[in-house]
Amino acid sequence: MRQAEFDGKGSCIRWTETPGEEPARVYVHGLGSISTVYHAHIAARPELAGRRSLFVDLPGHGVSDRPEDFGYTLEDHADALAAALDAANLTGVELVAHSMGGSVALVLAHRRPELVSRLVLTEANLDASPPATAGSTWIDAYEEDDFVAGAHARVLEKVGPLWAATMRLADPRALHRSATGLRRGSAPMMRAILEGLSIDRVYLQGELSGELDGRRTLEAAGVRVVTVPGAGHNVMLDNPDAFVAVVAGTE
C-alpha cells in the first residue's frame, strides 16, 4: 500500500498497486465503494496482464483518510487523485472509473490533462441532480448532521448487502459531502468535459439501466458508447467478460 498527502494537513489518499508496464491503469470506485472490491478481479484477468495497475480509494473511503474539515467535492476528490498520481510518478494513465469515480476522473482530465490518456467510464454521473433512484439522492435527502447521527444506518439497510458491505466502511460525513458534491456536479459540468476531450473515451452503460441520455450527442463528440448485455449499474460485476474486453480494447 502507498499513500500521498492530499490536503496540506497530513491526510493521505492510499492505494495498492501491482507492477507492470506503463501506461498504467488506474481504477477508481464509485460513491461508498472500494476500488479493489470492484476492480481487482478485472485487473487480474490474463487479457489485462502486464500493466501497472493502481487501485485508489478516494478520501473518506476504504483505507484513505477521512478528514472532517475536507469538502469532498468532485474537484476535491480529483485533486486528491492527482496527488496520488503525482506521488506515483505517473502521467498519461488510463483511468477505469465507476459511477462517481467516473465523474471524478472527468474533472481530473479537465484540471490535469497531462495525467490522463484514456477514459473508460462505467455509468459515470454526467449531470447534476441525478434521478430519485440514485444512491446519492437517498444520502443527500438528509441534512449532514442527521445523516451522521443515524440516517447512515437507515441508508445502509436500503441499498442492499453488496453496496452496504463497502458503504459501511466509508466515513458518514465524507459520504454525505461526496453525495452532495456529486449531485451539485462540476464547473464545467461533467458531460461538457466528456464531450470536449480529445483523448480516447469509452462509456459503458448496463443494458438493464436503460438508454443513456444524450447518447447520440456523446457519440457525435467521439465518445464510444457500449451497452453491456445483462448488466446493470455494476457492469464489472454483472458481465466481467464484456467489461474486460472494453478495458483491453478488444471489444
Short mmCIF file of N, CA and C in Angstrom, two decimals, residues 11-171:
data_model
loop_
_atom_site.label_atom_id
_atom_site.label_comp_id
_atom_site.label_asym_id
_atom_site.label_seq_id
_atom_site.Cartn_x
_atom_site.Cartn_y
_atom_site.Cartn_z
N SER A 11 -3.35 14.55 5.85
CA SER A 11 -4.28 13.48 5.46
C SER A 11 -3.81 12.84 4.17
N CYS A 12 -3.98 11.52 4.08
CA CYS A 12 -3.42 10.78 2.95
C CYS A 12 -4.47 10.01 2.16
N ILE A 13 -4.33 10.05 0.86
CA ILE A 13 -5.05 9.15 -0.02
C ILE A 13 -4.17 7.93 -0.23
N ARG A 14 -4.78 6.73 -0.25
CA ARG A 14 -3.99 5.50 -0.30
C ARG A 14 -4.44 4.60 -1.43
N TRP A 15 -3.52 3.78 -1.87
CA TRP A 15 -3.82 2.84 -2.95
C TRP A 15 -2.90 1.64 -2.86
N THR A 16 -3.34 0.55 -3.45
CA THR A 16 -2.48 -0.61 -3.67
C THR A 16 -2.20 -0.70 -5.16
N GLU A 17 -1.11 -1.34 -5.51
CA GLU A 17 -0.80 -1.43 -6.92
C GLU A 17 -0.04 -2.71 -7.23
N THR A 18 -0.11 -3.10 -8.48
CA THR A 18 0.65 -4.22 -9.00
C THR A 18 1.62 -3.71 -10.05
N PRO A 19 2.82 -4.27 -10.12
CA PRO A 19 3.82 -3.76 -11.07
C PRO A 19 3.49 -4.18 -12.50
N GLY A 20 4.09 -3.47 -13.43
CA GLY A 20 3.91 -3.79 -14.84
C GLY A 20 4.31 -2.62 -15.70
N GLU A 21 4.02 -2.75 -16.97
CA GLU A 21 4.40 -1.73 -17.93
C GLU A 21 3.42 -0.55 -17.87
N GLU A 22 3.88 0.57 -18.36
CA GLU A 22 3.03 1.74 -18.48
C GLU A 22 2.63 1.93 -19.94
N PRO A 23 1.55 2.62 -20.24
CA PRO A 23 0.78 3.45 -19.32
C PRO A 23 0.02 2.62 -18.29
N ALA A 24 0.01 3.13 -17.08
CA ALA A 24 -0.67 2.43 -16.00
C ALA A 24 -2.18 2.53 -16.16
N ARG A 25 -2.85 1.54 -15.62
CA ARG A 25 -4.30 1.60 -15.48
C ARG A 25 -4.61 1.95 -14.03
N VAL A 26 -5.45 2.95 -13.85
CA VAL A 26 -5.81 3.41 -12.52
C VAL A 26 -7.30 3.20 -12.35
N TYR A 27 -7.67 2.39 -11.37
CA TYR A 27 -9.06 2.03 -11.13
C TYR A 27 -9.62 2.88 -10.01
N VAL A 28 -10.80 3.49 -10.28
CA VAL A 28 -11.40 4.42 -9.33
C VAL A 28 -12.84 3.98 -9.07
N HIS A 29 -13.20 3.86 -7.80
CA HIS A 29 -14.50 3.33 -7.38
C HIS A 29 -15.58 4.42 -7.37
N GLY A 30 -16.80 4.01 -7.12
CA GLY A 30 -17.92 4.92 -7.01
C GLY A 30 -18.21 5.32 -5.57
N LEU A 31 -19.30 6.03 -5.39
CA LEU A 31 -19.71 6.53 -4.08
C LEU A 31 -19.91 5.38 -3.10
N GLY A 32 -19.26 5.47 -1.94
CA GLY A 32 -19.41 4.45 -0.91
C GLY A 32 -18.79 3.11 -1.25
N SER A 33 -17.81 3.10 -2.11
CA SER A 33 -17.23 1.83 -2.57
C SER A 33 -15.73 1.78 -2.28
N ILE A 34 -15.09 0.73 -2.78
CA ILE A 34 -13.66 0.50 -2.62
C ILE A 34 -13.14 -0.03 -3.96
N SER A 35 -12.01 0.46 -4.41
CA SER A 35 -11.54 0.13 -5.76
C SER A 35 -11.23 -1.36 -5.93
N THR A 36 -10.57 -1.97 -4.95
CA THR A 36 -10.19 -3.37 -5.13
C THR A 36 -11.41 -4.28 -5.24
N VAL A 37 -12.45 -3.98 -4.47
CA VAL A 37 -13.64 -4.84 -4.46
C VAL A 37 -14.28 -4.89 -5.84
N TYR A 38 -14.30 -3.75 -6.52
CA TYR A 38 -14.98 -3.67 -7.80
C TYR A 38 -14.06 -3.94 -9.00
N HIS A 39 -12.74 -3.88 -8.81
CA HIS A 39 -11.87 -3.95 -9.99
C HIS A 39 -10.70 -4.92 -9.91
N ALA A 40 -10.37 -5.45 -8.73
CA ALA A 40 -9.20 -6.33 -8.66
C ALA A 40 -9.38 -7.57 -9.54
N HIS A 41 -10.60 -8.12 -9.58
CA HIS A 41 -10.83 -9.30 -10.40
C HIS A 41 -10.72 -8.99 -11.89
N ILE A 42 -10.92 -7.73 -12.25
CA ILE A 42 -10.77 -7.31 -13.64
C ILE A 42 -9.30 -7.21 -14.01
N ALA A 43 -8.53 -6.51 -13.18
CA ALA A 43 -7.11 -6.31 -13.46
C ALA A 43 -6.34 -7.63 -13.47
N ALA A 44 -6.86 -8.64 -12.76
CA ALA A 44 -6.17 -9.93 -12.68
C ALA A 44 -6.38 -10.80 -13.91
N ARG A 45 -7.28 -10.41 -14.78
CA ARG A 45 -7.58 -11.23 -15.96
C ARG A 45 -6.37 -11.26 -16.90
N PRO A 46 -6.11 -12.40 -17.56
CA PRO A 46 -4.94 -12.51 -18.44
C PRO A 46 -4.95 -11.50 -19.58
N GLU A 47 -6.13 -11.10 -20.04
CA GLU A 47 -6.21 -10.12 -21.13
C GLU A 47 -5.62 -8.78 -20.74
N LEU A 48 -5.54 -8.51 -19.43
CA LEU A 48 -5.05 -7.23 -18.94
C LEU A 48 -3.71 -7.36 -18.23
N ALA A 49 -3.09 -8.53 -18.32
CA ALA A 49 -1.84 -8.79 -17.61
C ALA A 49 -0.71 -7.92 -18.15
N GLY A 50 0.25 -7.66 -17.26
CA GLY A 50 1.47 -6.99 -17.67
C GLY A 50 1.46 -5.49 -17.56
N ARG A 51 0.36 -4.89 -17.13
CA ARG A 51 0.29 -3.45 -17.00
C ARG A 51 0.30 -3.04 -15.53
N ARG A 52 1.01 -1.99 -15.23
CA ARG A 52 0.97 -1.44 -13.88
C ARG A 52 -0.48 -1.03 -13.57
N SER A 53 -0.97 -1.44 -12.41
CA SER A 53 -2.37 -1.20 -12.07
C SER A 53 -2.46 -0.65 -10.66
N LEU A 54 -3.19 0.44 -10.50
CA LEU A 54 -3.38 1.08 -9.21
C LEU A 54 -4.86 1.03 -8.84
N PHE A 55 -5.13 0.71 -7.58
CA PHE A 55 -6.49 0.67 -7.05
C PHE A 55 -6.59 1.74 -5.96
N VAL A 56 -7.18 2.86 -6.32
CA VAL A 56 -7.16 4.04 -5.45
C VAL A 56 -8.47 4.15 -4.68
N ASP A 57 -8.37 4.38 -3.38
CA ASP A 57 -9.54 4.70 -2.55
C ASP A 57 -9.60 6.21 -2.37
N LEU A 58 -10.70 6.82 -2.79
CA LEU A 58 -10.85 8.26 -2.67
C LEU A 58 -10.95 8.67 -1.20
N PRO A 59 -10.67 9.93 -0.89
CA PRO A 59 -10.77 10.39 0.51
C PRO A 59 -12.13 10.05 1.12
N GLY A 60 -12.08 9.61 2.38
CA GLY A 60 -13.30 9.24 3.08
C GLY A 60 -13.74 7.82 2.83
N HIS A 61 -13.08 7.11 1.93
CA HIS A 61 -13.46 5.76 1.55
C HIS A 61 -12.31 4.79 1.80
N GLY A 62 -12.68 3.53 2.01
CA GLY A 62 -11.68 2.47 2.10
C GLY A 62 -10.58 2.76 3.09
N VAL A 63 -9.33 2.65 2.62
CA VAL A 63 -8.18 2.82 3.50
C VAL A 63 -7.64 4.25 3.51
N SER A 64 -8.26 5.14 2.74
CA SER A 64 -7.80 6.53 2.72
C SER A 64 -8.32 7.28 3.95
N ASP A 65 -7.63 8.39 4.27
CA ASP A 65 -8.02 9.18 5.43
C ASP A 65 -9.32 9.93 5.16
N ARG A 66 -9.95 10.39 6.23
CA ARG A 66 -11.28 10.98 6.17
C ARG A 66 -11.35 12.24 7.03
N PRO A 67 -10.61 13.28 6.67
CA PRO A 67 -10.60 14.50 7.49
C PRO A 67 -11.98 15.13 7.58
N GLU A 68 -12.32 15.60 8.75
CA GLU A 68 -13.66 16.15 8.98
C GLU A 68 -13.84 17.51 8.31
N ASP A 69 -12.73 18.25 8.11
CA ASP A 69 -12.83 19.59 7.56
C ASP A 69 -12.58 19.64 6.06
N PHE A 70 -12.64 18.50 5.37
CA PHE A 70 -12.43 18.41 3.92
C PHE A 70 -13.77 18.56 3.21
N GLY A 71 -13.76 19.13 2.00
CA GLY A 71 -15.02 19.40 1.31
C GLY A 71 -15.65 18.21 0.61
N TYR A 72 -14.83 17.29 0.07
CA TYR A 72 -15.30 16.09 -0.63
C TYR A 72 -16.13 16.44 -1.87
N THR A 73 -15.87 17.59 -2.49
CA THR A 73 -16.49 17.89 -3.78
C THR A 73 -15.81 17.07 -4.86
N LEU A 74 -16.37 17.08 -6.06
CA LEU A 74 -15.73 16.37 -7.17
C LEU A 74 -14.34 16.94 -7.44
N GLU A 75 -14.20 18.25 -7.32
CA GLU A 75 -12.90 18.88 -7.52
C GLU A 75 -11.92 18.46 -6.43
N ASP A 76 -12.41 18.38 -5.19
CA ASP A 76 -11.55 17.93 -4.09
C ASP A 76 -11.05 16.51 -4.32
N HIS A 77 -11.96 15.64 -4.71
CA HIS A 77 -11.58 14.25 -4.98
C HIS A 77 -10.59 14.18 -6.15
N ALA A 78 -10.83 14.97 -7.18
CA ALA A 78 -9.94 14.96 -8.35
C ALA A 78 -8.55 15.43 -7.97
N ASP A 79 -8.46 16.46 -7.15
CA ASP A 79 -7.15 16.94 -6.73
C ASP A 79 -6.43 15.91 -5.86
N ALA A 80 -7.18 15.19 -5.03
CA ALA A 80 -6.57 14.14 -4.22
C ALA A 80 -6.06 13.01 -5.11
N LEU A 81 -6.84 12.66 -6.13
CA LEU A 81 -6.41 11.62 -7.06
C LEU A 81 -5.17 12.07 -7.82
N ALA A 82 -5.12 13.34 -8.18
CA ALA A 82 -3.92 13.87 -8.83
C ALA A 82 -2.71 13.76 -7.92
N ALA A 83 -2.90 14.00 -6.63
CA ALA A 83 -1.79 13.87 -5.69
C ALA A 83 -1.25 12.45 -5.67
N ALA A 84 -2.15 11.48 -5.75
CA ALA A 84 -1.72 10.08 -5.79
C ALA A 84 -0.92 9.79 -7.06
N LEU A 85 -1.39 10.26 -8.20
CA LEU A 85 -0.69 10.01 -9.46
C LEU A 85 0.66 10.72 -9.48
N ASP A 86 0.70 11.93 -8.94
CA ASP A 86 1.98 12.64 -8.87
C ASP A 86 2.97 11.88 -7.99
N ALA A 87 2.50 11.38 -6.85
CA ALA A 87 3.38 10.63 -5.96
C ALA A 87 3.86 9.34 -6.58
N ALA A 88 3.04 8.77 -7.45
CA ALA A 88 3.39 7.53 -8.14
C ALA A 88 4.21 7.79 -9.40
N ASN A 89 4.51 9.07 -9.67
CA ASN A 89 5.31 9.47 -10.85
C ASN A 89 4.67 9.01 -12.15
N LEU A 90 3.36 9.25 -12.24
CA LEU A 90 2.62 8.80 -13.41
C LEU A 90 2.06 9.97 -14.20
N THR A 91 2.08 9.82 -15.51
CA THR A 91 1.35 10.69 -16.43
C THR A 91 0.73 9.82 -17.49
N GLY A 92 -0.25 10.35 -18.20
CA GLY A 92 -0.85 9.63 -19.32
C GLY A 92 -1.45 8.30 -18.95
N VAL A 93 -2.13 8.21 -17.81
CA VAL A 93 -2.69 6.93 -17.37
C VAL A 93 -4.03 6.65 -18.05
N GLU A 94 -4.42 5.41 -18.02
CA GLU A 94 -5.76 5.01 -18.40
C GLU A 94 -6.60 4.95 -17.12
N LEU A 95 -7.61 5.78 -17.05
CA LEU A 95 -8.50 5.79 -15.89
C LEU A 95 -9.70 4.90 -16.16
N VAL A 96 -9.89 3.89 -15.32
CA VAL A 96 -11.03 2.98 -15.40
C VAL A 96 -11.89 3.30 -14.18
N ALA A 97 -12.99 4.00 -14.40
CA ALA A 97 -13.67 4.63 -13.28
C ALA A 97 -15.17 4.36 -13.32
N HIS A 98 -15.73 4.11 -12.13
CA HIS A 98 -17.12 3.69 -11.99
C HIS A 98 -17.95 4.77 -11.31
N SER A 99 -19.11 5.07 -11.87
CA SER A 99 -20.12 5.91 -11.22
C SER A 99 -19.51 7.25 -10.78
N MET A 100 -19.57 7.59 -9.48
CA MET A 100 -18.97 8.85 -9.03
C MET A 100 -17.49 8.93 -9.40
N GLY A 101 -16.81 7.79 -9.37
CA GLY A 101 -15.40 7.78 -9.76
C GLY A 101 -15.20 8.25 -11.17
N GLY A 102 -16.17 7.97 -12.05
CA GLY A 102 -16.10 8.47 -13.42
C GLY A 102 -16.23 9.97 -13.47
N SER A 103 -17.08 10.53 -12.63
CA SER A 103 -17.21 11.99 -12.56
C SER A 103 -15.90 12.61 -12.08
N VAL A 104 -15.30 11.99 -11.07
CA VAL A 104 -14.01 12.46 -10.56
C VAL A 104 -12.95 12.38 -11.67
N ALA A 105 -12.96 11.28 -12.42
CA ALA A 105 -11.99 11.11 -13.50
C ALA A 105 -12.13 12.19 -14.55
N LEU A 106 -13.37 12.56 -14.87
CA LEU A 106 -13.59 13.62 -15.86
C LEU A 106 -13.06 14.96 -15.36
N VAL A 107 -13.33 15.26 -14.10
CA VAL A 107 -12.83 16.52 -13.54
C VAL A 107 -11.30 16.52 -13.53
N LEU A 108 -10.71 15.38 -13.20
CA LEU A 108 -9.25 15.28 -13.23
C LEU A 108 -8.72 15.52 -14.63
N ALA A 109 -9.34 14.90 -15.64
CA ALA A 109 -8.88 15.06 -17.02
C ALA A 109 -8.98 16.52 -17.46
N HIS A 110 -9.95 17.23 -16.92
CA HIS A 110 -10.10 18.65 -17.25
C HIS A 110 -9.06 19.50 -16.54
N ARG A 111 -8.81 19.21 -15.26
CA ARG A 111 -7.90 20.04 -14.47
C ARG A 111 -6.43 19.70 -14.70
N ARG A 112 -6.15 18.42 -14.93
CA ARG A 112 -4.76 17.97 -15.13
C ARG A 112 -4.70 17.06 -16.36
N PRO A 113 -4.87 17.61 -17.56
CA PRO A 113 -4.95 16.77 -18.76
C PRO A 113 -3.72 15.91 -19.02
N GLU A 114 -2.56 16.34 -18.53
CA GLU A 114 -1.35 15.57 -18.78
C GLU A 114 -1.35 14.23 -18.04
N LEU A 115 -2.24 14.09 -17.07
CA LEU A 115 -2.27 12.86 -16.28
C LEU A 115 -3.07 11.75 -16.94
N VAL A 116 -3.87 12.06 -17.93
CA VAL A 116 -4.86 11.11 -18.45
C VAL A 116 -4.71 10.95 -19.96
N SER A 117 -4.59 9.70 -20.42
CA SER A 117 -4.52 9.42 -21.85
C SER A 117 -5.75 8.69 -22.38
N ARG A 118 -6.53 8.07 -21.47
CA ARG A 118 -7.70 7.31 -21.90
C ARG A 118 -8.67 7.24 -20.73
N LEU A 119 -9.97 7.27 -21.05
CA LEU A 119 -11.01 7.14 -20.04
C LEU A 119 -11.91 5.96 -20.38
N VAL A 120 -12.09 5.06 -19.43
CA VAL A 120 -13.10 4.02 -19.52
C VAL A 120 -14.07 4.27 -18.37
N LEU A 121 -15.23 4.81 -18.69
CA LEU A 121 -16.19 5.24 -17.68
C LEU A 121 -17.35 4.26 -17.63
N THR A 122 -17.68 3.80 -16.45
CA THR A 122 -18.80 2.89 -16.26
C THR A 122 -19.94 3.62 -15.57
N GLU A 123 -21.00 3.89 -16.31
CA GLU A 123 -22.19 4.56 -15.79
C GLU A 123 -21.80 5.75 -14.91
N ALA A 124 -20.88 6.56 -15.42
CA ALA A 124 -20.46 7.76 -14.70
C ALA A 124 -21.58 8.79 -14.67
N ASN A 125 -21.68 9.52 -13.57
CA ASN A 125 -22.63 10.63 -13.49
C ASN A 125 -22.12 11.75 -14.38
N LEU A 126 -22.96 12.20 -15.30
CA LEU A 126 -22.56 13.25 -16.25
C LEU A 126 -23.26 14.57 -15.99
N ASP A 127 -24.33 14.55 -15.21
CA ASP A 127 -25.14 15.75 -15.00
C ASP A 127 -25.40 15.96 -13.51
N ALA A 128 -25.77 17.18 -13.15
CA ALA A 128 -26.18 17.48 -11.78
C ALA A 128 -27.57 16.91 -11.53
N SER A 129 -27.92 16.80 -10.25
CA SER A 129 -29.26 16.36 -9.83
C SER A 129 -29.69 15.07 -10.52
N PRO A 130 -29.02 13.94 -10.19
CA PRO A 130 -29.42 12.65 -10.77
C PRO A 130 -30.82 12.26 -10.32
N PRO A 131 -31.40 11.24 -10.95
CA PRO A 131 -32.79 10.87 -10.62
C PRO A 131 -32.95 10.40 -9.19
N ALA A 132 -34.21 10.33 -8.77
CA ALA A 132 -34.52 9.97 -7.39
C ALA A 132 -34.08 8.56 -7.04
N THR A 133 -33.86 7.71 -8.03
CA THR A 133 -33.43 6.33 -7.78
C THR A 133 -31.94 6.23 -7.48
N ALA A 134 -31.19 7.30 -7.70
CA ALA A 134 -29.74 7.27 -7.49
C ALA A 134 -29.42 7.23 -6.00
N GLY A 135 -28.37 6.48 -5.66
CA GLY A 135 -27.97 6.36 -4.27
C GLY A 135 -27.59 7.69 -3.65
N SER A 136 -27.00 8.58 -4.44
CA SER A 136 -26.62 9.88 -3.91
C SER A 136 -27.85 10.67 -3.47
N THR A 137 -28.97 10.45 -4.14
CA THR A 137 -30.21 11.13 -3.77
C THR A 137 -30.70 10.67 -2.41
N TRP A 138 -30.60 9.35 -2.14
CA TRP A 138 -31.01 8.82 -0.84
C TRP A 138 -30.18 9.42 0.28
N ILE A 139 -28.89 9.62 0.02
CA ILE A 139 -27.99 10.16 1.05
C ILE A 139 -28.23 11.65 1.24
N ASP A 140 -28.31 12.38 0.14
CA ASP A 140 -28.45 13.83 0.19
C ASP A 140 -29.84 14.27 0.64
N ALA A 141 -30.77 13.33 0.75
CA ALA A 141 -32.11 13.67 1.23
C ALA A 141 -32.09 14.10 2.70
N TYR A 142 -31.03 13.74 3.40
CA TYR A 142 -30.89 14.09 4.82
C TYR A 142 -29.93 15.28 4.98
N GLU A 143 -30.12 16.05 6.01
CA GLU A 143 -29.12 17.03 6.39
C GLU A 143 -27.87 16.29 6.87
N GLU A 144 -26.73 16.92 6.72
CA GLU A 144 -25.47 16.24 7.02
C GLU A 144 -25.42 15.69 8.44
N ASP A 145 -25.76 16.52 9.43
CA ASP A 145 -25.68 16.06 10.82
C ASP A 145 -26.68 14.95 11.11
N ASP A 146 -27.86 15.00 10.49
CA ASP A 146 -28.85 13.94 10.66
C ASP A 146 -28.34 12.63 10.07
N PHE A 147 -27.68 12.74 8.93
CA PHE A 147 -27.13 11.54 8.29
C PHE A 147 -26.08 10.90 9.17
N VAL A 148 -25.19 11.72 9.71
CA VAL A 148 -24.13 11.21 10.57
C VAL A 148 -24.70 10.62 11.86
N ALA A 149 -25.75 11.24 12.38
CA ALA A 149 -26.29 10.83 13.67
C ALA A 149 -27.10 9.54 13.63
N GLY A 150 -27.55 9.13 12.47
CA GLY A 150 -28.34 7.90 12.44
C GLY A 150 -28.90 7.49 11.10
N ALA A 151 -29.09 8.46 10.20
CA ALA A 151 -29.66 8.13 8.89
C ALA A 151 -28.72 7.27 8.05
N HIS A 152 -27.43 7.35 8.32
CA HIS A 152 -26.46 6.50 7.63
C HIS A 152 -26.86 5.03 7.75
N ALA A 153 -27.25 4.62 8.95
CA ALA A 153 -27.65 3.22 9.18
C ALA A 153 -28.91 2.88 8.39
N ARG A 154 -29.83 3.81 8.28
CA ARG A 154 -31.07 3.55 7.53
C ARG A 154 -30.79 3.42 6.04
N VAL A 155 -29.86 4.22 5.54
CA VAL A 155 -29.50 4.12 4.13
C VAL A 155 -28.80 2.79 3.85
N LEU A 156 -27.96 2.33 4.77
CA LEU A 156 -27.30 1.04 4.60
C LEU A 156 -28.31 -0.09 4.44
N GLU A 157 -29.40 -0.01 5.17
CA GLU A 157 -30.45 -1.04 5.06
C GLU A 157 -31.14 -0.96 3.71
N LYS A 158 -31.22 0.23 3.15
CA LYS A 158 -31.94 0.44 1.90
C LYS A 158 -31.15 0.01 0.67
N VAL A 159 -29.83 0.16 0.71
CA VAL A 159 -29.04 -0.05 -0.50
C VAL A 159 -28.78 -1.52 -0.82
N GLY A 160 -29.00 -2.41 0.09
CA GLY A 160 -28.77 -3.82 -0.17
C GLY A 160 -27.40 -4.26 0.30
N PRO A 161 -27.20 -5.57 0.45
CA PRO A 161 -25.99 -6.09 1.10
C PRO A 161 -24.69 -5.84 0.34
N LEU A 162 -24.72 -5.85 -1.00
CA LEU A 162 -23.48 -5.68 -1.75
C LEU A 162 -22.90 -4.29 -1.56
N TRP A 163 -23.70 -3.28 -1.80
CA TRP A 163 -23.22 -1.91 -1.65
C TRP A 163 -22.99 -1.58 -0.18
N ALA A 164 -23.86 -2.08 0.69
CA ALA A 164 -23.70 -1.80 2.12
C ALA A 164 -22.37 -2.33 2.66
N ALA A 165 -21.87 -3.41 2.09
CA ALA A 165 -20.62 -4.01 2.57
C ALA A 165 -19.45 -3.05 2.47
N THR A 166 -19.44 -2.20 1.43
CA THR A 166 -18.37 -1.21 1.31
C THR A 166 -18.80 0.15 1.85
N MET A 167 -20.08 0.51 1.71
CA MET A 167 -20.54 1.80 2.18
C MET A 167 -20.39 1.94 3.68
N ARG A 168 -20.54 0.85 4.42
CA ARG A 168 -20.43 0.93 5.88
C ARG A 168 -19.00 1.25 6.31
N LEU A 169 -18.03 1.09 5.42
CA LEU A 169 -16.64 1.39 5.73
C LEU A 169 -16.28 2.84 5.41
N ALA A 170 -17.16 3.52 4.67
CA ALA A 170 -16.92 4.93 4.37
C ALA A 170 -17.32 5.80 5.56
N ASP A 171 -16.61 6.90 5.74
CA ASP A 171 -16.96 7.82 6.81
C ASP A 171 -18.31 8.48 6.49
#
